[in-house]
PDB file of C-alpha atoms in Angstrom:
ATOM      1  CA  MET N   1     122.531  73.689  31.294  1.00  0.00           C
ATOM      2  CA  LYS N   2     121.391  75.740  34.276  1.00  0.00           C
ATOM      3  CA  ARG N   3     121.283  74.069  37.605  1.00  0.00           C
ATOM      4  CA  ILE N   4     118.327  74.788  39.968  1.00  0.00           C
ATOM      5  CA  THR N   5     119.500  75.729  43.437  1.00  0.00           C
ATOM      6  CA  SER N   6     117.811  76.744  46.628  1.00  0.00           C
ATOM      7  CA  ARG N   7     118.184  80.159  48.272  1.00  0.00           C
ATOM      8  CA  GLU N   8     121.166  78.895  50.112  1.00  0.00           C
ATOM      9  CA  GLY N   9     122.880  78.003  46.882  1.00  0.00           C
ATOM     10  CA  GLY N  10     122.756  74.164  47.112  1.00  0.00           C
ATOM     11  CA  PRO N  11     120.636  71.981  45.041  1.00  0.00           C
ATOM     12  CA  TYR N  12     117.164  71.073  45.955  1.00  0.00           C
ATOM     13  CA  LYS N  13     116.783  67.855  47.930  1.00  0.00           C
ATOM     14  CA  ASP N  14     113.182  66.858  46.795  1.00  0.00           C
ATOM     15  CA  TYR N  15     113.867  63.460  45.438  1.00  0.00           C
ATOM     16  CA  ALA N  16     112.252  61.821  48.443  1.00  0.00           C
ATOM     17  CA  VAL N  17     109.077  63.720  48.189  1.00  0.00           C
ATOM     18  CA  THR N  18     108.796  62.918  44.439  1.00  0.00           C
ATOM     19  CA  THR N  19     109.159  59.290  45.270  1.00  0.00           C
ATOM     20  CA  MET N  20     106.523  59.396  47.984  1.00  0.00           C
ATOM     21  CA  HIS N  21     103.988  60.992  45.563  1.00  0.00           C
ATOM     22  CA  GLU N  22     104.718  58.396  43.052  1.00  0.00           C
ATOM     23  CA  TYR N  23     104.265  55.683  45.488  1.00  0.00           C
ATOM     24  CA  LEU N  24     100.882  57.172  46.651  1.00  0.00           C
ATOM     25  CA  ILE N  25      99.484  57.517  43.131  1.00  0.00           C
ATOM     26  CA  ILE N  26     100.465  54.069  41.995  1.00  0.00           C
ATOM     27  CA  SER N  27      99.116  52.578  45.230  1.00  0.00           C
ATOM     28  CA  GLY N  28      95.847  54.568  44.818  1.00  0.00           C
ATOM     29  CA  ILE N  29      95.422  53.370  41.216  1.00  0.00           C
ATOM     30  CA  LEU N  30      96.119  49.798  42.279  1.00  0.00           C
ATOM     31  CA  LEU N  31      93.583  49.990  45.022  1.00  0.00           C
ATOM     32  CA  VAL N  32      90.913  51.226  42.806  1.00  0.00           C
ATOM     33  CA  LEU N  33      91.549  48.468  40.254  1.00  0.00           C
ATOM     34  CA  MET N  34      91.347  45.936  43.091  1.00  0.00           C
ATOM     35  CA  VAL N  35      87.971  47.158  44.384  1.00  0.00           C
ATOM     36  CA  ILE N  36      86.652  47.012  40.869  1.00  0.00           C
ATOM     37  CA  MET N  37      88.016  43.565  40.300  1.00  0.00           C
ATOM     38  CA  THR N  38      86.568  42.246  43.636  1.00  0.00           C
ATOM     39  CA  ILE N  39      83.079  43.629  42.761  1.00  0.00           C
ATOM     40  CA  THR N  40      83.208  41.973  39.329  1.00  0.00           C
ATOM     41  CA  LEU N  41      84.563  38.623  40.605  1.00  0.00           C
ATOM     42  CA  THR N  42      81.690  38.208  43.044  1.00  0.00           C
ATOM     43  CA  ALA N  43      79.037  38.328  40.343  1.00  0.00           C
ATOM     44  CA  GLY N  44      80.921  36.489  37.636  1.00  0.00           C
ATOM     45  CA  ILE N  45      83.022  33.845  39.370  1.00  0.00           C
ATOM     46  CA  ILE N  46      81.690  33.213  42.808  1.00  0.00           C
ATOM     47  CA  SER N  47      77.751  33.204  42.100  1.00  0.00           C
ATOM     48  CA  PRO N  48      77.474  30.504  39.431  1.00  0.00           C
ATOM     49  CA  PRO N  49      79.190  27.856  41.590  1.00  0.00           C
ATOM     50  CA  ILE N  50      76.963  28.695  44.497  1.00  0.00           C
ATOM     51  CA  GLN N  51      73.900  28.104  42.165  1.00  0.00           C
ATOM     52  CA  HIS N  52      75.229  24.832  41.228  1.00  0.00           C
ATOM     53  CA  LEU N  53      75.813  23.804  44.791  1.00  0.00           C
ATOM     54  CA  LYS N  54      72.289  24.767  45.622  1.00  0.00           C
ATOM     55  CA  GLU N  55      70.770  22.690  42.752  1.00  0.00           C
ATOM     56  CA  TYR N  56      72.619  19.528  43.606  1.00  0.00           C
ATOM     57  CA  SER N  57      72.069  20.096  47.348  1.00  0.00           C
ATOM     58  CA  TYR N  58      68.339  20.416  46.808  1.00  0.00           C
ATOM     59  CA  ILE N  59      68.388  17.174  44.683  1.00  0.00           C
ATOM     60  CA  ASP N  60      70.191  15.409  47.368  1.00  0.00           C
ATOM     61  CA  ILE N  61      67.950  16.437  50.233  1.00  0.00           C
ATOM     62  CA  GLY N  62      64.829  15.635  48.129  1.00  0.00           C
ATOM     63  CA  ASN N  63      66.366  12.137  47.481  1.00  0.00           C
ATOM     64  CA  GLY N  64      67.096  11.729  51.250  1.00  0.00           C
ATOM     65  CA  VAL N  65      63.479  12.788  52.392  1.00  0.00           C
ATOM     66  CA  SER N  66      62.000  10.483  49.530  1.00  0.00           C
ATOM     67  CA  THR N  67      64.173   7.602  50.793  1.00  0.00           C
ATOM     68  CA  ARG N  68      63.002   8.015  54.341  1.00  0.00           C
ATOM     69  CA  ILE N  69      59.362   8.151  53.394  1.00  0.00           C
ATOM     70  CA  VAL N  70      59.640   4.924  51.258  1.00  0.00           C
ATOM     71  CA  ASP N  71      61.589   3.169  54.070  1.00  0.00           C
ATOM     72  CA  LEU N  72      58.956   4.054  56.548  1.00  0.00           C
ATOM     73  CA  TYR N  73      56.290   2.915  54.113  1.00  0.00           C
ATOM     74  CA  VAL N  74      58.029  -0.584  53.704  1.00  0.00           C
ATOM     75  CA  ILE N  75      58.142  -1.280  57.410  1.00  0.00           C
ATOM     76  CA  ALA N  76      54.802   0.251  58.276  1.00  0.00           C
ATOM     77  CA  PRO N  77      52.179  -2.029  59.827  1.00  0.00           C
ATOM     78  CA  ASN N  78      48.935  -3.036  58.066  1.00  0.00           C
ATOM     79  CA  ARG N  79      46.984  -1.574  61.066  1.00  0.00           C
ATOM     80  CA  GLY N  80      48.425   1.035  63.259  1.00  0.00           C
ATOM     81  CA  ASN N  81      50.715   4.012  63.257  1.00  0.00           C
ATOM     82  CA  ILE N  82      54.444   4.459  63.162  1.00  0.00           C
ATOM     83  CA  THR N  83      56.388   7.725  63.392  1.00  0.00           C
ATOM     84  CA  THR N  84      60.056   8.533  62.823  1.00  0.00           C
ATOM     85  CA  LYS N  85      62.193  11.658  63.165  1.00  0.00           C
ATOM     86  CA  PHE N  86      65.149  12.722  60.896  1.00  0.00           C
ATOM     87  CA  ASP N  87      67.380  15.358  60.339  1.00  0.00           C
ATOM     88  CA  ILE N  88      68.200  17.367  57.104  1.00  0.00           C
ATOM     89  CA  PRO N  89      70.702  20.154  56.710  1.00  0.00           C
ATOM     90  CA  ASP N  90      69.740  23.448  58.426  1.00  0.00           C
ATOM     91  CA  ASP N  91      70.914  25.598  55.337  1.00  0.00           C
ATOM     92  CA  VAL N  92      72.316  25.351  51.975  1.00  0.00           C
ATOM     93  CA  ALA N  93      75.124  27.752  51.057  1.00  0.00           C
ATOM     94  CA  GLY N  94      74.078  29.896  54.081  1.00  0.00           C
ATOM     95  CA  GLU N  95      70.461  30.205  53.068  1.00  0.00           C
ATOM     96  CA  GLU N  96      67.227  28.568  54.385  1.00  0.00           C
ATOM     97  CA  TYR N  97      65.134  26.347  52.146  1.00  0.00           C
ATOM     98  CA  PHE N  98      61.866  24.596  52.315  1.00  0.00           C
ATOM     99  CA  VAL N  99      60.590  21.105  51.639  1.00  0.00           C
ATOM    100  CA  LEU N 100      57.050  20.409  50.292  1.00  0.00           C
ATOM    101  CA  ILE N 101      55.744  16.912  49.990  1.00  0.00           C
ATOM    102  CA  GLY N 102      52.587  16.788  47.687  1.00  0.00           C
ATOM    103  CA  THR N 103      51.072  15.609  44.604  1.00  0.00           C
ATOM    104  CA  GLY N 104      52.581  16.812  41.294  1.00  0.00           C
ATOM    105  CA  ALA N 105      52.041  15.992  37.625  1.00  0.00           C
ATOM    106  CA  THR N 106      53.781  12.638  37.842  1.00  0.00           C
ATOM    107  CA  GLY N 107      52.383  11.488  41.246  1.00  0.00           C
ATOM    108  CA  ASP N 108      53.548  12.312  44.805  1.00  0.00           C
ATOM    109  CA  GLN N 109      56.896  14.117  44.982  1.00  0.00           C
ATOM    110  CA  VAL N 110      59.230  15.977  47.157  1.00  0.00           C
ATOM    111  CA  SER N 111      59.951  19.610  46.210  1.00  0.00           C
ATOM    112  CA  VAL N 112      62.802  21.403  47.713  1.00  0.00           C
ATOM    113  CA  PHE N 113      62.870  25.164  46.953  1.00  0.00           C
ATOM    114  CA  LYS N 114      63.966  28.597  47.779  1.00  0.00           C
ATOM    115  CA  ASP N 115      62.739  31.683  45.907  1.00  0.00           C
ATOM    116  CA  THR N 116      62.906  30.812  42.256  1.00  0.00           C
ATOM    117  CA  LEU N 117      65.123  27.723  42.567  1.00  0.00           C
ATOM    118  CA  SER N 118      63.152  24.501  42.853  1.00  0.00           C
ATOM    119  CA  ARG N 119      64.041  20.785  42.423  1.00  0.00           C
ATOM    120  CA  ASN N 120      61.429  18.035  42.438  1.00  0.00           C
ATOM    121  CA  VAL N 121      62.030  14.278  43.247  1.00  0.00           C
ATOM    122  CA  SER N 122      59.387  11.774  42.795  1.00  0.00           C
ATOM    123  CA  LEU N 123      58.644   9.371  45.731  1.00  0.00           C
ATOM    124  CA  ALA N 124      60.153   6.162  44.365  1.00  0.00           C
ATOM    125  CA  GLY N 125      57.302   3.809  43.384  1.00  0.00           C
ATOM    126  CA  ILE N 126      54.736   4.698  46.098  1.00  0.00           C
ATOM    127  CA  GLY N 127      53.354   7.943  44.603  1.00  0.00           C
ATOM    128  CA  SER N 128      50.344   6.183  43.098  1.00  0.00           C
ATOM    129  CA  THR N 129      49.496   4.206  46.262  1.00  0.00           C
ATOM    130  CA  LEU N 130      49.701   6.824  49.085  1.00  0.00           C
ATOM    131  CA  ARG N 131      48.483  10.197  49.480  1.00  0.00           C
ATOM    132  CA  THR N 132      51.405  12.098  50.890  1.00  0.00           C
ATOM    133  CA  GLY N 133      51.594  15.585  52.127  1.00  0.00           C
ATOM    134  CA  GLY N 134      53.608  17.951  54.308  1.00  0.00           C
ATOM    135  CA  TYR N 135      55.745  20.906  54.599  1.00  0.00           C
ATOM    136  CA  THR N 136      58.999  21.567  56.541  1.00  0.00           C
ATOM    137  CA  THR N 137      62.322  23.454  56.602  1.00  0.00           C
ATOM    138  CA  GLY N 138      65.753  22.286  57.521  1.00  0.00           C
ATOM    139  CA  HIS N 139      65.685  23.498  61.192  1.00  0.00           C
ATOM    140  CA  GLY N 140      65.355  21.014  63.915  1.00  0.00           C
ATOM    141  CA  LEU N 141      64.300  17.514  63.764  1.00  0.00           C
ATOM    142  CA  ASN N 142      61.515  16.596  61.110  1.00  0.00           C
ATOM    143  CA  GLN N 143      58.950  13.969  61.558  1.00  0.00           C
ATOM    144  CA  ILE N 144      57.223  11.371  59.203  1.00  0.00           C
ATOM    145  CA  THR N 145      54.047   9.830  60.470  1.00  0.00           C
ATOM    146  CA  TYR N 146      52.234   6.854  58.954  1.00  0.00           C
ATOM    147  CA  ARG N 147      48.703   6.218  59.993  1.00  0.00           C
ATOM    148  CA  SER N 148      47.209   3.143  58.354  1.00  0.00           C
ATOM    149  CA  GLU N 149      43.668   3.865  59.492  1.00  0.00           C
ATOM    150  CA  ALA N 150      43.739   7.138  57.758  1.00  0.00           C
ATOM    151  CA  PHE N 151      44.132   5.487  54.184  1.00  0.00           C
ATOM    152  CA  PRO N 152      41.679   2.861  52.954  1.00  0.00           C
TER     153      PRO N 152
END
């Protein structure tokens, strides 16, 4: 077996360079795999729980607004006006949303929506007796006003 030697006659000392190249190649491959995994994890593992969070949050917000409307209706005077202010979350999962109070197929209802995701909650028991309407977002204080002279 022939031994490879340098011009000076001693063996080459290139073991450190080979180890460094091996380390860089393996690190590069692992880095590429990590980037690919991060991209696929976002779409496959993180997005579905966020959708579930939004759905249940929209239902909770709709129930809260419905309860406030019903509570105001219960204490409303026969003649006169009453106004209350309430606060709902500013955003859900970092995104704005909208609240629409109006008439649906089953009576008056609260609809909480953003883009294609929408959840409807009926006004518990007063949908057939009052004409409700309104539109708001989660920012700032929201107001509910009851005017008895406006309704026969």
